[in-house]
Amino acid sequence: MSRAEEELRSIVRKLLERKDVELVLGYEYYGRSVRPCFVSKPEEVERLVWNSDCWFNLATYLRSLRSRRVGIVAKGCDGRSIVELVKENQVDRGSIVVIAVECNGVFKPFKYGSTHVGRRLADYCRRCVTRVSPVADYLVKKGGQAPEDENTVAGDNASDWLSLFRKCLKCMACVKACPLCYCTECSIEGFKPDLVHRLRVPQELFTFHLTRALHMAGRCVECGACESACPVEIPLTRLYHELNEWFRENYGYAPGMSLSEAPPPLVFKEGGED
Amino acid sequence: MSWKPRVIVFTCWCSSSGVDQAGFEGFTYPPNVLTVRVPCSAVINPSLIVKAFEKGADAVLVTACRPSELRRVAPSRVTEARVSLLRRLLRTIGVEEDRLRILWISSNEGSLFSREVSRILGEVERLGPLNIGGSMVEQG
Ligand code: SF4
Ligand code: SF4
């Protein structure tokens, strides 16, 4: 058990003993992999772990726990998605206790039939600019270097997006894993054949992916939850990163960096001549 | 050459009368240009543009009012931003971004419309067929 884990557990124990929060969202071991867990009793804190396999974005659960006081273990990107959720009025900052953990990057989760062998730092972590969450009530320092990269092959630089999209199963794992995909009426998930029909595969995969990209543009915090959840390993975050770049170039805006910064579509100003 | 590019034009209410004007004044534009009239260019859901590409359009054109002719907030500026974002997206996934254009057309600019459309059609012809729908379905 690392020092960071010890510190994390003592913070969570204190929070639960003082009844500051009803439950804490964290990570636990499940066999040899890590999965999200919900801790609500002080004696359960021994389950909590924190290491480079914790790729889940726990902020995804916050909306369904809206009426309760929850604590959440948050990496840098998870913290950014909490900021976005607060800005979009989906959760109340006052009812969330953010336990920020310093993150040095996570490994790509193992998948059967995957092309990569060995543990490899996720591609989106190579692009990461926020090691620590922008909002934090407690901070757990990890220290040390980025996790050991056992595979020296650089990021999978597939550029043929059309054939990548063709692999998609429309399983909606990316939508479900994303903390910011929360619309009750999703335009790409329905069974009404208007824009995208859930059962029409592989037709409409182009519309499916571009629509999701457009809906995430300027909102995606590049946490990589969608990419890691995808069973066929489509590097979705790289696509959304490009659109975020467009927002950075045109409006100087990056999603989830501060609570006071309004998203560009809200403060859209006309300007220039035709 | 038998292949002719299929171009979808989303026109706002005002610029659609510009397109009509082209007819009144005796200007022509090719028959493989299909216009879709919408109340305002800012209500065009970008997903519909994407869907048009998937359904076989080789190029999509959005015509909107000149921002300087609008009274208050310029919906055309919103459309412009969306088109620019969408062009970036198309470029990222390897589709030529010039297949999506925005044009400022006022209700009296029929000649401008027919001139611009012919020019763009020529460019798209050089780019060749897109066939996204087909390449998504084919096995490989
Ligand atoms: S789209 Fe993917 S990377 Fe972006 S916020 Fe959602 S899950 Fe995270
Ligand atoms: S998780 Fe992957 S396969 Fe499933 S719908 Fe998303 S992109 Fe497609």
Short mmCIF file of C-alpha atoms and ligand atoms in Angstrom, two decimals:
data_model
loop_
_atom_site.label_atom_id
_atom_site.label_comp_id
_atom_site.label_asym_id
_atom_site.label_seq_id
_atom_site.Cartn_x
_atom_site.Cartn_y
_atom_site.Cartn_z
CA MET A 1 0.00 0.00 0.00
CA SER A 2 1.43 3.30 -1.03
CA ARG A 3 1.60 6.41 1.08
CA ALA A 4 -0.97 8.11 -1.18
CA GLU A 5 -3.41 5.26 -0.61
CA GLU A 6 -2.92 5.49 3.15
CA GLU A 7 -3.58 9.20 3.04
CA LEU A 8 -6.65 8.70 0.87
CA ARG A 9 -8.10 6.12 3.24
CA SER A 10 -7.56 8.29 6.28
CA ILE A 11 -9.32 11.22 4.59
CA VAL A 12 -12.26 9.04 3.60
CA ARG A 13 -12.47 7.49 7.08
CA LYS A 14 -12.53 10.92 8.64
CA LEU A 15 -15.25 12.11 6.28
CA LEU A 16 -17.43 9.09 6.93
CA GLU A 17 -16.92 9.13 10.69
CA ARG A 18 -17.85 12.80 10.89
CA LYS A 19 -20.88 12.06 8.66
CA ASP A 20 -19.79 14.83 6.29
CA VAL A 21 -20.75 12.62 3.39
CA GLU A 22 -23.13 9.70 2.97
CA LEU A 23 -20.91 7.77 0.65
CA VAL A 24 -17.63 8.07 -1.17
CA LEU A 25 -16.98 7.07 -4.77
CA GLY A 26 -13.63 5.40 -5.16
CA TYR A 27 -11.77 2.50 -6.72
CA GLU A 28 -11.28 -1.05 -5.49
CA TYR A 29 -9.61 -4.23 -6.70
CA TYR A 30 -11.73 -6.78 -8.44
CA GLY A 31 -9.54 -9.72 -9.21
CA ARG A 32 -6.53 -8.16 -10.86
CA SER A 33 -8.36 -5.21 -12.34
CA VAL A 34 -9.77 -2.11 -10.76
CA ARG A 35 -13.41 -1.18 -10.65
CA PRO A 36 -15.41 1.69 -9.15
CA CYS A 37 -16.75 1.16 -5.62
CA PHE A 38 -19.07 2.95 -3.25
CA VAL A 39 -17.93 3.22 0.36
CA SER A 40 -20.48 4.23 2.96
CA LYS A 41 -19.10 2.82 6.25
CA PRO A 42 -15.81 3.81 7.92
CA GLU A 43 -14.77 0.16 8.29
CA GLU A 44 -15.02 -0.33 4.52
CA VAL A 45 -12.29 2.16 3.62
CA GLU A 46 -9.72 -0.61 3.42
CA ARG A 47 -11.25 -1.52 0.06
CA LEU A 48 -10.12 1.74 -1.49
CA VAL A 49 -7.13 1.73 -3.79
CA TRP A 50 -5.45 4.35 -5.90
CA ASN A 51 -2.98 3.46 -8.62
CA SER A 52 -2.42 3.74 -12.35
CA ASP A 53 -5.17 1.29 -13.24
CA CYS A 54 -7.89 3.62 -12.03
CA TRP A 55 -9.01 4.85 -15.43
CA PHE A 56 -12.74 5.19 -14.69
CA ASN A 57 -14.19 8.66 -14.46
CA LEU A 58 -16.29 8.52 -11.29
CA ALA A 59 -17.95 11.86 -12.05
CA THR A 60 -20.27 9.85 -14.31
CA TYR A 61 -22.16 8.72 -11.20
CA LEU A 62 -22.61 12.16 -9.70
CA ARG A 63 -25.78 13.03 -11.56
CA SER A 64 -27.65 9.97 -10.31
CA LEU A 65 -26.57 10.80 -6.73
CA ARG A 66 -27.67 14.41 -7.00
CA SER A 67 -29.83 14.50 -3.89
CA ARG A 68 -27.12 13.12 -1.58
CA ARG A 69 -23.92 14.37 -0.09
CA VAL A 70 -21.14 12.41 -1.74
CA GLY A 71 -17.39 12.39 -1.66
CA ILE A 72 -15.53 11.55 -4.81
CA VAL A 73 -11.98 10.51 -5.57
CA ALA A 74 -11.05 12.65 -8.54
CA LYS A 75 -8.09 12.68 -10.89
CA GLY A 76 -7.29 15.85 -12.82
CA CYS A 77 -9.66 15.09 -15.68
CA ASP A 78 -12.41 13.89 -13.32
CA GLY A 79 -12.17 17.21 -11.54
CA ARG A 80 -12.56 19.01 -14.83
CA SER A 81 -15.71 17.04 -15.60
CA ILE A 82 -17.07 17.97 -12.15
CA VAL A 83 -16.47 21.62 -13.07
CA GLU A 84 -18.32 21.16 -16.35
CA LEU A 85 -21.23 19.43 -14.60
CA VAL A 86 -21.48 22.25 -12.09
CA LYS A 87 -21.33 24.86 -14.87
CA GLU A 88 -24.10 23.06 -16.73
CA ASN A 89 -26.25 22.97 -13.56
CA GLN A 90 -26.26 19.20 -13.36
CA VAL A 91 -24.79 18.85 -9.88
CA ASP A 92 -24.47 21.12 -6.90
CA ARG A 93 -20.90 21.93 -5.95
CA GLY A 94 -21.95 22.34 -2.32
CA SER A 95 -23.04 18.73 -1.95
CA ILE A 96 -19.85 17.23 -3.35
CA VAL A 97 -16.64 16.74 -1.45
CA VAL A 98 -13.82 16.43 -3.95
CA ILE A 99 -10.86 14.36 -2.82
CA ALA A 100 -8.36 15.27 -5.50
CA VAL A 101 -5.62 12.76 -6.18
CA GLU A 102 -2.49 13.72 -8.01
CA CYS A 103 -2.34 11.66 -11.16
CA ASN A 104 0.64 10.70 -13.28
CA GLY A 105 -1.38 9.03 -15.98
CA VAL A 106 -3.24 5.75 -16.21
CA PHE A 107 -2.69 2.58 -18.20
CA LYS A 108 -4.81 1.52 -21.10
CA PRO A 109 -7.23 -1.08 -19.77
CA PHE A 110 -6.65 -4.61 -20.98
CA LYS A 111 -9.08 -5.90 -23.57
CA TYR A 112 -9.40 -9.34 -25.08
CA GLY A 113 -8.40 -9.29 -28.73
CA SER A 114 -6.54 -6.07 -28.21
CA THR A 115 -3.63 -5.20 -30.44
CA HIS A 116 -1.37 -3.95 -27.68
CA VAL A 117 0.53 -6.12 -25.28
CA GLY A 118 2.04 -5.03 -22.02
CA ARG A 119 0.89 -2.14 -19.91
CA ARG A 120 0.90 1.09 -21.74
CA LEU A 121 0.25 4.65 -20.71
CA ALA A 122 -3.02 5.75 -22.27
CA ASP A 123 -2.71 8.07 -25.25
CA TYR A 124 -4.92 10.73 -23.76
CA CYS A 125 -2.69 10.85 -20.67
CA ARG A 126 0.23 11.77 -22.91
CA ARG A 127 -1.74 14.86 -23.93
CA CYS A 128 -2.90 15.66 -20.39
CA VAL A 129 -2.34 19.16 -19.03
CA THR A 130 -4.09 18.83 -15.65
CA ARG A 131 -2.46 16.44 -13.25
CA VAL A 132 -4.52 17.78 -10.36
CA SER A 133 -8.21 18.61 -10.31
CA PRO A 134 -9.03 22.34 -10.61
CA VAL A 135 -11.53 21.97 -7.76
CA ALA A 136 -10.43 20.22 -4.60
CA ASP A 137 -11.47 20.01 -0.96
CA TYR A 138 -8.67 17.59 -0.05
CA LEU A 139 -5.52 16.85 -1.94
CA VAL A 140 -3.66 13.57 -1.96
CA LYS A 141 -0.15 13.89 -3.36
CA LYS A 142 1.22 10.95 -5.19
CA GLY A 143 4.64 12.17 -6.20
CA GLY A 144 6.99 10.12 -8.30
CA GLN A 145 7.25 9.77 -12.03
CA ALA A 146 4.81 8.80 -14.72
CA PRO A 147 4.02 5.08 -14.57
CA GLU A 148 6.40 2.69 -16.23
CA ASP A 149 5.68 2.37 -19.91
CA GLU A 150 6.34 -1.21 -20.98
CA ASN A 151 5.53 -0.63 -24.58
CA THR A 152 7.69 1.80 -26.47
CA VAL A 153 5.43 2.06 -29.50
CA ALA A 154 4.18 5.62 -29.77
CA GLY A 155 0.49 6.38 -29.76
CA ASP A 156 -1.53 4.48 -32.33
CA ASN A 157 -1.53 7.03 -35.09
CA ALA A 158 -4.28 5.53 -37.17
CA SER A 159 -5.58 8.24 -39.44
CA ASP A 160 -8.18 6.33 -41.41
CA TRP A 161 -11.12 7.42 -39.32
CA LEU A 162 -13.72 6.01 -41.66
CA SER A 163 -12.47 2.47 -41.19
CA LEU A 164 -12.17 3.09 -37.45
CA PHE A 165 -15.80 4.21 -37.35
CA ARG A 166 -16.76 1.12 -39.31
CA LYS A 167 -15.65 -1.06 -36.38
CA CYS A 168 -18.18 0.58 -34.08
CA LEU A 169 -20.97 -1.61 -32.71
CA LYS A 170 -23.24 1.19 -31.52
CA CYS A 171 -23.02 -0.42 -28.09
CA MET A 172 -23.28 3.02 -26.44
CA ALA A 173 -20.54 2.20 -23.95
CA CYS A 174 -18.87 5.50 -24.83
CA VAL A 175 -22.06 7.40 -24.15
CA LYS A 176 -22.65 5.65 -20.83
CA ALA A 177 -19.07 6.07 -19.63
CA CYS A 178 -18.98 9.77 -20.40
CA PRO A 179 -19.70 12.07 -17.45
CA LEU A 180 -20.95 14.80 -19.78
CA CYS A 181 -23.26 12.68 -21.95
CA TYR A 182 -26.33 12.97 -19.78
CA CYS A 183 -29.23 14.06 -22.00
CA THR A 184 -32.34 12.01 -21.24
CA GLU A 185 -33.33 12.22 -24.86
CA CYS A 186 -30.21 11.35 -26.76
CA SER A 187 -30.15 12.13 -30.45
CA ILE A 188 -27.92 9.19 -31.32
CA GLU A 189 -29.31 6.56 -28.99
CA GLY A 190 -32.97 6.35 -29.96
CA PHE A 191 -35.02 3.78 -31.78
CA LYS A 192 -37.03 6.37 -33.65
CA PRO A 193 -35.53 6.49 -37.11
CA ASP A 194 -34.92 10.20 -37.36
CA LEU A 195 -31.24 11.00 -37.16
CA VAL A 196 -29.56 7.81 -36.04
CA HIS A 197 -31.34 4.54 -35.41
CA ARG A 198 -29.79 2.39 -32.72
CA LEU A 199 -30.18 -0.83 -34.71
CA ARG A 200 -28.93 0.37 -38.07
CA VAL A 201 -25.34 -0.86 -38.11
CA PRO A 202 -23.10 -0.19 -39.97
CA GLN A 203 -25.21 2.47 -41.67
CA GLU A 204 -25.24 5.83 -39.95
CA LEU A 205 -21.99 5.21 -38.07
CA PHE A 206 -20.59 8.31 -39.74
CA THR A 207 -23.49 10.42 -38.51
CA PHE A 208 -23.30 8.74 -35.10
CA HIS A 209 -19.68 9.58 -34.53
CA LEU A 210 -19.69 13.06 -36.01
CA THR A 211 -22.80 13.96 -34.05
CA ARG A 212 -21.27 12.76 -30.83
CA ALA A 213 -18.10 14.67 -31.64
CA LEU A 214 -20.10 17.84 -32.30
CA HIS A 215 -22.03 17.45 -29.07
CA MET A 216 -18.80 17.02 -27.12
CA ALA A 217 -16.96 19.88 -28.84
CA GLY A 218 -15.87 22.45 -26.29
CA ARG A 219 -17.23 20.27 -23.47
CA CYS A 220 -15.12 17.15 -23.58
CA VAL A 221 -12.56 17.17 -20.78
CA GLU A 222 -10.47 14.47 -22.45
CA CYS A 223 -10.75 12.06 -19.56
CA GLY A 224 -10.64 9.14 -21.98
CA ALA A 225 -13.46 7.22 -20.28
CA CYS A 226 -15.20 6.72 -23.64
CA GLU A 227 -12.08 5.50 -25.33
CA SER A 228 -11.23 3.08 -22.53
CA ALA A 229 -14.78 1.76 -22.39
CA CYS A 230 -14.99 1.16 -26.12
CA PRO A 231 -14.79 -2.60 -26.82
CA VAL A 232 -13.23 -2.07 -30.25
CA GLU A 233 -10.77 0.59 -29.11
CA ILE A 234 -11.69 3.51 -31.30
CA PRO A 235 -9.44 6.40 -30.17
CA LEU A 236 -12.41 8.72 -29.66
CA THR A 237 -10.62 11.17 -27.39
CA ARG A 238 -8.19 12.07 -30.16
CA LEU A 239 -11.11 13.17 -32.32
CA TYR A 240 -12.65 15.25 -29.55
CA HIS A 241 -9.24 16.72 -28.77
CA GLU A 242 -9.10 18.20 -32.29
CA LEU A 243 -12.40 20.00 -31.73
CA ASN A 244 -11.23 21.29 -28.36
CA GLU A 245 -8.21 22.64 -30.18
CA TRP A 246 -10.57 24.57 -32.43
CA PHE A 247 -12.17 26.13 -29.36
CA ARG A 248 -8.80 26.97 -27.90
CA GLU A 249 -7.65 28.65 -31.10
CA ASN A 250 -10.83 30.63 -31.67
CA TYR A 251 -12.02 31.47 -28.17
CA GLY A 252 -9.07 30.67 -25.94
CA TYR A 253 -11.32 28.35 -23.98
CA ALA A 254 -10.63 24.96 -22.49
CA PRO A 255 -13.49 23.06 -20.84
CA GLY A 256 -13.49 22.40 -17.12
CA MET A 257 -10.59 24.60 -16.13
CA SER A 258 -12.42 27.09 -13.93
CA LEU A 259 -15.89 27.50 -12.48
CA SER A 260 -16.19 31.14 -13.51
CA GLU A 261 -15.34 30.79 -17.19
CA ALA A 262 -18.53 30.66 -19.27
CA PRO A 263 -18.65 28.28 -22.23
CA PRO A 264 -18.23 30.14 -25.57
CA PRO A 265 -21.71 29.33 -26.97
CA LEU A 266 -23.23 31.15 -23.99
CA VAL A 267 -21.22 34.31 -24.48
CA PHE A 268 -21.21 34.24 -28.25
CA LYS A 269 -20.56 37.68 -29.65
CA GLU A 270 -20.94 38.78 -33.18
CA GLY A 271 -17.99 40.50 -34.64
CA GLY A 272 -16.07 41.29 -37.77
CA GLU A 273 -17.32 42.22 -41.19
CA ASP A 274 -18.69 39.95 -43.84
CA MET B 1 -17.78 12.05 -67.82
CA SER B 2 -20.98 10.59 -66.44
CA TRP B 3 -20.50 11.30 -62.75
CA LYS B 4 -21.96 14.59 -61.60
CA PRO B 5 -21.46 15.82 -58.07
CA ARG B 6 -24.55 15.98 -55.92
CA VAL B 7 -24.70 19.17 -53.94
CA ILE B 8 -27.17 19.93 -51.16
CA VAL B 9 -27.78 23.62 -50.50
CA PHE B 10 -29.33 24.63 -47.20
CA THR B 11 -30.81 28.06 -47.80
CA CYS B 12 -32.29 30.36 -45.24
CA TRP B 13 -35.62 32.08 -45.96
CA CYS B 14 -33.99 35.22 -47.33
CA SER B 15 -31.30 33.62 -49.41
CA SER B 16 -33.84 31.17 -50.82
CA SER B 17 -35.53 34.14 -52.46
CA GLY B 18 -32.09 34.96 -53.78
CA VAL B 19 -32.09 31.50 -55.33
CA ASP B 20 -35.55 32.22 -56.79
CA GLN B 21 -34.20 35.48 -58.07
CA ALA B 22 -31.61 33.57 -60.06
CA GLY B 23 -34.52 31.93 -61.89
CA PHE B 24 -36.41 35.19 -62.45
CA GLU B 25 -33.40 36.87 -63.91
CA GLY B 26 -32.72 34.01 -66.27
CA PHE B 27 -29.56 32.75 -64.63
CA THR B 28 -29.20 29.00 -64.49
CA TYR B 29 -27.65 26.58 -62.06
CA PRO B 30 -27.09 22.87 -62.64
CA PRO B 31 -29.91 20.39 -61.88
CA ASN B 32 -27.79 18.29 -59.53
CA VAL B 33 -27.91 21.11 -56.99
CA LEU B 34 -30.75 20.42 -54.57
CA THR B 35 -31.93 23.21 -52.30
CA VAL B 36 -33.49 22.72 -48.89
CA ARG B 37 -35.20 25.78 -47.47
CA VAL B 38 -35.05 26.36 -43.73
CA PRO B 39 -36.42 29.28 -41.69
CA CYS B 40 -33.00 30.56 -40.68
CA SER B 41 -29.50 29.32 -41.28
CA ALA B 42 -28.92 29.15 -37.53
CA VAL B 43 -31.51 26.37 -37.11
CA ILE B 44 -29.59 23.99 -39.33
CA ASN B 45 -28.54 21.17 -37.08
CA PRO B 46 -24.92 20.36 -37.97
CA SER B 47 -25.88 16.69 -37.67
CA LEU B 48 -28.13 17.13 -40.69
CA ILE B 49 -25.18 18.35 -42.71
CA VAL B 50 -23.27 15.28 -41.60
CA LYS B 51 -26.22 13.10 -42.48
CA ALA B 52 -26.40 14.69 -45.93
CA PHE B 53 -22.81 13.63 -46.51
CA GLU B 54 -23.55 10.11 -45.37
CA LYS B 55 -26.63 9.92 -47.58
CA GLY B 56 -24.61 10.64 -50.68
CA ALA B 57 -23.99 14.36 -50.98
CA ASP B 58 -20.61 15.20 -52.48
CA ALA B 59 -20.72 18.71 -51.11
CA VAL B 60 -22.94 20.76 -48.86
CA LEU B 61 -23.45 24.47 -49.21
CA VAL B 62 -25.04 26.69 -46.58
CA THR B 63 -26.34 30.05 -47.76
CA ALA B 64 -27.13 32.69 -45.18
CA CYS B 65 -27.86 36.40 -44.88
CA ARG B 66 -24.95 38.78 -44.81
CA PRO B 67 -24.24 39.51 -41.14
CA SER B 68 -24.11 43.24 -41.89
CA GLU B 69 -27.71 43.15 -43.12
CA LEU B 70 -29.12 41.64 -39.96
CA ARG B 71 -30.56 43.83 -37.29
CA ARG B 72 -29.34 42.43 -33.96
CA VAL B 73 -27.37 39.33 -33.05
CA ALA B 74 -26.19 37.79 -36.21
CA PRO B 75 -27.48 34.25 -36.59
CA SER B 76 -25.23 34.07 -39.60
CA ARG B 77 -22.26 34.38 -37.26
CA VAL B 78 -23.53 31.38 -35.34
CA THR B 79 -23.84 29.43 -38.55
CA GLU B 80 -20.40 30.57 -39.60
CA ALA B 81 -18.89 29.30 -36.35
CA ARG B 82 -20.67 25.97 -36.70
CA VAL B 83 -19.57 25.53 -40.28
CA SER B 84 -16.01 26.37 -39.32
CA LEU B 85 -16.10 23.79 -36.52
CA LEU B 86 -17.57 21.21 -38.84
CA ARG B 87 -14.93 21.92 -41.44
CA ARG B 88 -12.27 21.27 -38.82
CA LEU B 89 -13.99 17.99 -37.97
CA LEU B 90 -14.14 16.93 -41.60
CA ARG B 91 -10.48 17.75 -42.04
CA THR B 92 -9.60 15.68 -38.98
CA ILE B 93 -11.32 12.56 -40.25
CA GLY B 94 -9.80 12.97 -43.68
CA VAL B 95 -12.64 14.43 -45.76
CA GLU B 96 -11.71 17.50 -47.81
CA GLU B 97 -13.00 20.47 -45.85
CA ASP B 98 -13.85 22.36 -49.05
CA ARG B 99 -16.82 20.08 -49.48
CA LEU B 100 -18.61 22.22 -46.95
CA ARG B 101 -19.00 25.91 -47.67
CA ILE B 102 -20.89 28.87 -46.39
CA LEU B 103 -22.03 31.61 -48.76
CA TRP B 104 -23.51 35.01 -47.99
CA ILE B 105 -26.50 35.46 -50.31
CA SER B 106 -29.04 38.25 -49.95
CA SER B 107 -32.49 38.05 -51.45
CA ASN B 108 -31.50 39.99 -54.56
CA GLU B 109 -28.25 38.23 -55.37
CA GLY B 110 -29.44 35.66 -57.88
CA SER B 111 -26.53 36.20 -60.21
CA LEU B 112 -24.02 35.84 -57.40
CA PHE B 113 -25.65 32.56 -56.38
CA SER B 114 -25.57 31.03 -59.83
CA ARG B 115 -21.99 32.16 -60.36
CA GLU B 116 -20.74 30.83 -57.02
CA VAL B 117 -22.59 27.52 -57.35
CA SER B 118 -21.09 26.85 -60.76
CA ARG B 119 -17.64 27.65 -59.42
CA ILE B 120 -18.04 25.39 -56.40
CA LEU B 121 -19.46 22.63 -58.55
CA GLY B 122 -16.38 22.76 -60.68
CA GLU B 123 -14.17 22.44 -57.61
CA VAL B 124 -16.15 19.51 -56.25
CA GLU B 125 -15.92 17.82 -59.62
CA ARG B 126 -12.16 18.02 -59.32
CA LEU B 127 -12.29 16.52 -55.80
CA GLY B 128 -14.23 13.53 -57.10
CA PRO B 129 -17.00 11.46 -55.53
CA LEU B 130 -17.14 11.16 -51.75
CA ASN B 131 -19.37 8.12 -51.17
CA ILE B 132 -19.23 8.04 -47.38
CA GLY B 133 -22.35 5.91 -47.09
CA GLY B 134 -20.87 3.27 -49.36
CA SER B 135 -17.48 3.19 -47.64
CA MET B 136 -19.10 2.82 -44.24
CA VAL B 137 -21.14 -0.21 -45.32
CA GLU B 138 -18.60 -2.07 -47.38
CA GLN B 139 -16.74 -4.82 -45.56
CA GLY B 140 -13.06 -4.49 -44.92
S1 SF4 C 1 -16.24 12.39 -24.56
FE1 SF4 C 1 -14.87 10.84 -23.68
S2 SF4 C 1 -13.01 11.96 -23.09
FE2 SF4 C 1 -14.64 13.50 -23.41
S3 SF4 C 1 -15.55 13.84 -21.39
FE3 SF4 C 1 -16.76 12.22 -22.38
S4 SF4 C 1 -15.81 10.28 -21.71
FE4 SF4 C 1 -14.35 11.93 -21.26
S1 SF4 C 2 -18.05 2.38 -27.18
FE1 SF4 C 2 -17.01 2.13 -29.15
S2 SF4 C 2 -18.19 0.50 -30.21
FE2 SF4 C 2 -19.46 1.25 -28.52
S3 SF4 C 2 -20.75 2.81 -29.48
FE3 SF4 C 2 -18.96 3.89 -28.60
S4 SF4 C 2 -17.48 3.98 -30.29
FE4 SF4 C 2 -19.04 2.48 -30.87
#
